[in-house]
mmCIF file of C-alpha atoms in Angstrom:
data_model
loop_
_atom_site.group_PDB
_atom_site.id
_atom_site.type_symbol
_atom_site.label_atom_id
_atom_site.label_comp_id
_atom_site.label_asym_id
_atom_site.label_seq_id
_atom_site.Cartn_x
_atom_site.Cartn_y
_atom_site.Cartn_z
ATOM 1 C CA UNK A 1267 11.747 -38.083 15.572
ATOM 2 C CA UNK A 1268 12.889 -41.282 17.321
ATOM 3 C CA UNK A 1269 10.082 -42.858 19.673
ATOM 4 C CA UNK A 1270 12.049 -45.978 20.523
ATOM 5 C CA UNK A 1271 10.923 -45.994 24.518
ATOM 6 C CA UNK A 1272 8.441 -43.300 24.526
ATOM 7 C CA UNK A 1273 5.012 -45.364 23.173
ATOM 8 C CA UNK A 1274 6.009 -48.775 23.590
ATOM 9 C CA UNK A 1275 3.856 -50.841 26.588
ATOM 10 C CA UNK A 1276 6.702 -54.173 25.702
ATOM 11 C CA UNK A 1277 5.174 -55.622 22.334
ATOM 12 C CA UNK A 1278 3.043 -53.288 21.032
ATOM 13 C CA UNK A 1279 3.846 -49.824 19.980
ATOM 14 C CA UNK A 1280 1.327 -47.041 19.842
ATOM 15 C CA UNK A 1281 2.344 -44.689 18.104
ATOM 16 C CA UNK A 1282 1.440 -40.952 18.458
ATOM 17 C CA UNK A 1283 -1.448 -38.860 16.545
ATOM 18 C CA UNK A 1284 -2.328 -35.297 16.157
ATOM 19 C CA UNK A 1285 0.517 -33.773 13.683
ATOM 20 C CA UNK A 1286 2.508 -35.437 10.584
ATOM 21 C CA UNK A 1287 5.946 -36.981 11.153
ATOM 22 C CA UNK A 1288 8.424 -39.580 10.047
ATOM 23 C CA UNK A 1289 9.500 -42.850 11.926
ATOM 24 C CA UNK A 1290 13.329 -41.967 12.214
ATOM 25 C CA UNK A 1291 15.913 -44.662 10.481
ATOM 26 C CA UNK A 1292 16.865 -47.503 12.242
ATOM 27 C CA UNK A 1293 14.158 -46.576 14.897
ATOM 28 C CA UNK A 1294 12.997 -49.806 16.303
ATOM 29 C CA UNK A 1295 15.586 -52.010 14.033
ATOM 30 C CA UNK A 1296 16.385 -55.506 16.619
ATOM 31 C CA UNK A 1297 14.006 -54.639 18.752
ATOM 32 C CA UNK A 1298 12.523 -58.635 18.866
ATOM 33 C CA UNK A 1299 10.481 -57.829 21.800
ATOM 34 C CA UNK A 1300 7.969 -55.691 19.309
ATOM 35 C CA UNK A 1301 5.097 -57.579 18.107
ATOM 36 C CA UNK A 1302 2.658 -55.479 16.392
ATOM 37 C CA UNK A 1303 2.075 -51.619 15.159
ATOM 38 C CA UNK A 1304 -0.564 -49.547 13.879
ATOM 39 C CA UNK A 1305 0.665 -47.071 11.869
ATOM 40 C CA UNK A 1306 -1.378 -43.862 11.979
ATOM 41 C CA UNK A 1307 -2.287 -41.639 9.371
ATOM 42 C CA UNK A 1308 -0.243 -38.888 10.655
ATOM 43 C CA UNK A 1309 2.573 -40.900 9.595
ATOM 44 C CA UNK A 1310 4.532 -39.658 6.429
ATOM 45 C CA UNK A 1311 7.676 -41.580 5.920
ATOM 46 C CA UNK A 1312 9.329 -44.204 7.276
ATOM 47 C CA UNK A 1313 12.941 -44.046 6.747
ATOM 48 C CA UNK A 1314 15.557 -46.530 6.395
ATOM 49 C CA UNK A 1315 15.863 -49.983 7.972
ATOM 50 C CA UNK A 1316 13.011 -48.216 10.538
ATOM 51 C CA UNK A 1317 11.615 -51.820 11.472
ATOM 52 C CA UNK A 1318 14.311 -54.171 10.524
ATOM 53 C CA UNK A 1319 14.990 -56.692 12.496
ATOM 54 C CA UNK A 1320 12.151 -56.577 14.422
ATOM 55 C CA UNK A 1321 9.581 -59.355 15.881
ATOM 56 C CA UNK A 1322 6.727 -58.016 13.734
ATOM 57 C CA UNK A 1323 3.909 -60.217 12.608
ATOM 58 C CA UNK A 1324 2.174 -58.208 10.649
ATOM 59 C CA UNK A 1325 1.745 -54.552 9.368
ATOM 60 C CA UNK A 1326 -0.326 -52.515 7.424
ATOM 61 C CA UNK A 1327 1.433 -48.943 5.595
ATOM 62 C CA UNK A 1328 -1.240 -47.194 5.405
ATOM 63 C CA UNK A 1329 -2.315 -44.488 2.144
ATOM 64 C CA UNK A 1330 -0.747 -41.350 3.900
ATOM 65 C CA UNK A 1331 2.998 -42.797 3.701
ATOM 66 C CA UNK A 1332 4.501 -41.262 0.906
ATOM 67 C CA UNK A 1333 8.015 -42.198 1.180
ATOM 68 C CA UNK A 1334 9.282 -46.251 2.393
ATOM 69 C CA UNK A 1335 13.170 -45.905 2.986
ATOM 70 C CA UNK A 1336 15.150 -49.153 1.865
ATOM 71 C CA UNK A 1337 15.270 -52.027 4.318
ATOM 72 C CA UNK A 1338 11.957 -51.135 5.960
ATOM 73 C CA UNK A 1339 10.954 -54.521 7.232
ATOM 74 C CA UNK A 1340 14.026 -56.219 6.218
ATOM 75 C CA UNK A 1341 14.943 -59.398 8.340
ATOM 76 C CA UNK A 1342 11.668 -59.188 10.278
ATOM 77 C CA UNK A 1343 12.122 -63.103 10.636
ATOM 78 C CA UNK A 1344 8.132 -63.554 11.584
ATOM 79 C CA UNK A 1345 6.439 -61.167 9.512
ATOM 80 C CA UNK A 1346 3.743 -63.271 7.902
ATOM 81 C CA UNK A 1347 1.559 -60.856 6.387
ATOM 82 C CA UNK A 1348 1.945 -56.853 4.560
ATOM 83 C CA UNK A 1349 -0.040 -54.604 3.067
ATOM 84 C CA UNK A 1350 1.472 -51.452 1.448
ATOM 85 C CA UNK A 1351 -1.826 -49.561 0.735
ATOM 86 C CA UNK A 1352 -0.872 -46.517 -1.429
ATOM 87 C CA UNK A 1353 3.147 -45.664 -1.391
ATOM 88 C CA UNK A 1354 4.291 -45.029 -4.758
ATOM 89 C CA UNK A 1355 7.695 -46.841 -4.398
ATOM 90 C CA UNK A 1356 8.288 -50.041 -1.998
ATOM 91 C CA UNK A 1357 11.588 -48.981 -0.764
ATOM 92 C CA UNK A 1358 14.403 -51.645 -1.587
ATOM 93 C CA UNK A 1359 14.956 -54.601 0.308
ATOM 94 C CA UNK A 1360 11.585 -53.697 1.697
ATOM 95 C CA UNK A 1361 11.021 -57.316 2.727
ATOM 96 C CA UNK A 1362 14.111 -58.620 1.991
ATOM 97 C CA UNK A 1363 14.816 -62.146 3.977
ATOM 98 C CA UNK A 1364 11.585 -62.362 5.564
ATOM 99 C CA UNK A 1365 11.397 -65.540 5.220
ATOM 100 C CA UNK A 1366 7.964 -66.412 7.420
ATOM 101 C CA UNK A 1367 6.418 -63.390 5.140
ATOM 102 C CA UNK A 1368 3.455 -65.436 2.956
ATOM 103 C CA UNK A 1369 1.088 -63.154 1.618
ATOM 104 C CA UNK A 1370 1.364 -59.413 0.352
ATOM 105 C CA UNK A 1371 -0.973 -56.447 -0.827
ATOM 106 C CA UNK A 1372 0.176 -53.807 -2.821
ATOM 107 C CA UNK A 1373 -2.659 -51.463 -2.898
ATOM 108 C CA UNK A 1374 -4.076 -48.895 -5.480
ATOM 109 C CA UNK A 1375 -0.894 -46.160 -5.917
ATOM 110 C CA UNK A 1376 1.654 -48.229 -5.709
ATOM 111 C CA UNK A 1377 3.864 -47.550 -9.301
ATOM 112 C CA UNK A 1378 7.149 -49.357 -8.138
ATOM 113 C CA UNK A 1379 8.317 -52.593 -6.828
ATOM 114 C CA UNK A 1380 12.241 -51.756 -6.300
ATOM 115 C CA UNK A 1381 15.042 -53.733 -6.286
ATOM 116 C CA UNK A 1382 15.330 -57.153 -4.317
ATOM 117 C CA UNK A 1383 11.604 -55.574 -2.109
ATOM 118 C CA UNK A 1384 10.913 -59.427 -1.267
ATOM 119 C CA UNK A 1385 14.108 -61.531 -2.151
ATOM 120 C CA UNK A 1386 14.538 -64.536 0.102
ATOM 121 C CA UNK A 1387 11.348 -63.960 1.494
ATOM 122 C CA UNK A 1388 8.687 -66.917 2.097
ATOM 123 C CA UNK A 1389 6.275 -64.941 -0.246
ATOM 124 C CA UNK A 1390 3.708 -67.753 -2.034
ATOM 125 C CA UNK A 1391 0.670 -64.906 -2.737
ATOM 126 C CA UNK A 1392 0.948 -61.281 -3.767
ATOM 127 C CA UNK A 1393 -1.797 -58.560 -4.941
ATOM 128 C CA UNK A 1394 -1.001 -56.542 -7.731
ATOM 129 C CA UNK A 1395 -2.556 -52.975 -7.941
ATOM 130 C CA UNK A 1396 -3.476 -51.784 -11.165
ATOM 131 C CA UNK A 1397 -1.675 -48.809 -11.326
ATOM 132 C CA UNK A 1398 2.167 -51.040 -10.831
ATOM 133 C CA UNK A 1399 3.903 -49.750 -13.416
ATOM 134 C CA UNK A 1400 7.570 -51.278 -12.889
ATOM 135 C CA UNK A 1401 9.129 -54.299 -11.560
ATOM 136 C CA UNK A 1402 12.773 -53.858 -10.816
ATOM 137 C CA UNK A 1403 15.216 -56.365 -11.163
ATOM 138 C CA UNK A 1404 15.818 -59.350 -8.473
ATOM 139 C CA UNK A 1405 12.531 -58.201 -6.992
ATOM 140 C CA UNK A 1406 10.893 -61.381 -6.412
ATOM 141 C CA UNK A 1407 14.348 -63.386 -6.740
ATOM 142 C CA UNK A 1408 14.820 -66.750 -4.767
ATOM 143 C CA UNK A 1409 11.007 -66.372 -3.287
ATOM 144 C CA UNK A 1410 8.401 -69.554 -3.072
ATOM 145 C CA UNK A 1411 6.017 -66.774 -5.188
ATOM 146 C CA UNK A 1412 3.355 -69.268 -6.735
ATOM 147 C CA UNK A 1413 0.113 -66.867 -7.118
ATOM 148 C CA UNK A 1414 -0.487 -63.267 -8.506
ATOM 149 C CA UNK A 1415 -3.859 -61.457 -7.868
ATOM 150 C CA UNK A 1416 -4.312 -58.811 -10.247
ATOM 151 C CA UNK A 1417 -7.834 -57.511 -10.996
ATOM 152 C CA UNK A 1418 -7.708 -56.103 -14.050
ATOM 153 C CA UNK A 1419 -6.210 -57.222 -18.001
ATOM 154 C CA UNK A 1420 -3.225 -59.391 -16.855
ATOM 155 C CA UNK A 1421 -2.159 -60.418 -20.520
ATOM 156 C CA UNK A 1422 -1.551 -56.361 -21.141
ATOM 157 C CA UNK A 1423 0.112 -55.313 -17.830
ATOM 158 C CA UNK A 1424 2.456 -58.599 -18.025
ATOM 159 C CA UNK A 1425 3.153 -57.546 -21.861
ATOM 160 C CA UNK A 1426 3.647 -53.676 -20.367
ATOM 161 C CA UNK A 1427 6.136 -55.033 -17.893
ATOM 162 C CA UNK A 1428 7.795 -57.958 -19.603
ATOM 163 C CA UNK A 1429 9.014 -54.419 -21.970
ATOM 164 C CA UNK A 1430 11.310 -53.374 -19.256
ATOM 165 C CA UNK A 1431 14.438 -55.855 -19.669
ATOM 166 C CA UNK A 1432 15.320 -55.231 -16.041
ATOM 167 C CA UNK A 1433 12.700 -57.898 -14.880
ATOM 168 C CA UNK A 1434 11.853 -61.424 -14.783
ATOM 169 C CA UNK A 1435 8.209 -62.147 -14.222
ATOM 170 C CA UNK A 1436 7.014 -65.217 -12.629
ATOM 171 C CA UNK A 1437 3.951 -67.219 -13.282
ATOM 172 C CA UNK A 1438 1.541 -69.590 -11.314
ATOM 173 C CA UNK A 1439 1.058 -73.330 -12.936
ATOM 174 C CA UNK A 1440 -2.055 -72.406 -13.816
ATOM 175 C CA UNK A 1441 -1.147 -69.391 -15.878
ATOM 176 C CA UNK A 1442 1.664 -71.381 -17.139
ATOM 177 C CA UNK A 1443 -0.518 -74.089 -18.390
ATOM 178 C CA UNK A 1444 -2.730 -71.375 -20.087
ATOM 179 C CA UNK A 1445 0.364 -69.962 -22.288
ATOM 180 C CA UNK A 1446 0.940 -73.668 -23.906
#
């Protein structure tokens, strides 16, 4: 189902409650006016390139969204903050070229960070869920990415992940100074 005009009041869109559905592709993609969402719980999947291009500043996927499409939030030029919350997969080119995005939280349930999720992106900060499993390759390629918050044994998950040859981890100073 395509909402575009339907729940919009010019830069906020309010979405619709009361049964499950997906947020169509390409949906509200260059729609610049659009300035914030709330996501309900009703929503299931949000298919391809749904947002992209958009004047988001911020959004929050929230635990019922099982499925991200590829090129979610892509180009979403003042994005500054995300929080996936439980998706198992990030979709790729979730982020890609957001370049105002700064700060990310991937939340308990996420497994997968895909392919290029937040290349070119301003990204500095991101939170690590304990149950990531995978980092494909060029996630985090050509990204300012300078601190990782993971609560839990960092030396085993990076050892775990640093396995899959497909990635390239990247450390803050600080942890970099601890290896020497």
């Amino acid at each position: 189902m395509c909402i575009r005009d339907r729940y919009k009041d010019g830069v906020n869109l309010h979405l619709p409650t009361g049964r499950a559905y997906s947020i169509g592709s390409n949906c509200f993609k260059n729609d610049w006016k659009l300035k914030s969402v709330v996501i309900p719980e009703d929503v299931i999947e949000i298919r391809q390139s749904a947002f992209q291009e958009s004047g988001l500043l911020q959004v929050t996927v929230p635990m019922n969204v099982r499925v991200l499409g590829n090129d979610v939030f892509a180009d979403c030029h003042y994005l500054t903050q995300a929080e996936i919350e439980g998706t198992e997969k990030t979709g790729e080119r979730v982020f890609a070229r957001c370049e105002s995005l700064q700060k990310v939280k991937l939340g308990y349930g996420v497994i997968r960070i895909e392919e290029g999720a937040f290349e070119h992106t301003g990204l500095v900060e991101i939170e690590l869920p304990t149950t990531l499993g995978q980092i494909d390759k060029l996630a985090f390629s050509y990204c300012k990415l300078k601190e990782i918050i993971y609560d839990g044994d960092w030396e085993a998950k990076r050892s775990e992940l640093e396995n899959n040859k497909n990635i390239c981890l990247l450390y803050t100073s600080d942890a970099a100074d601890d290896a020497r």
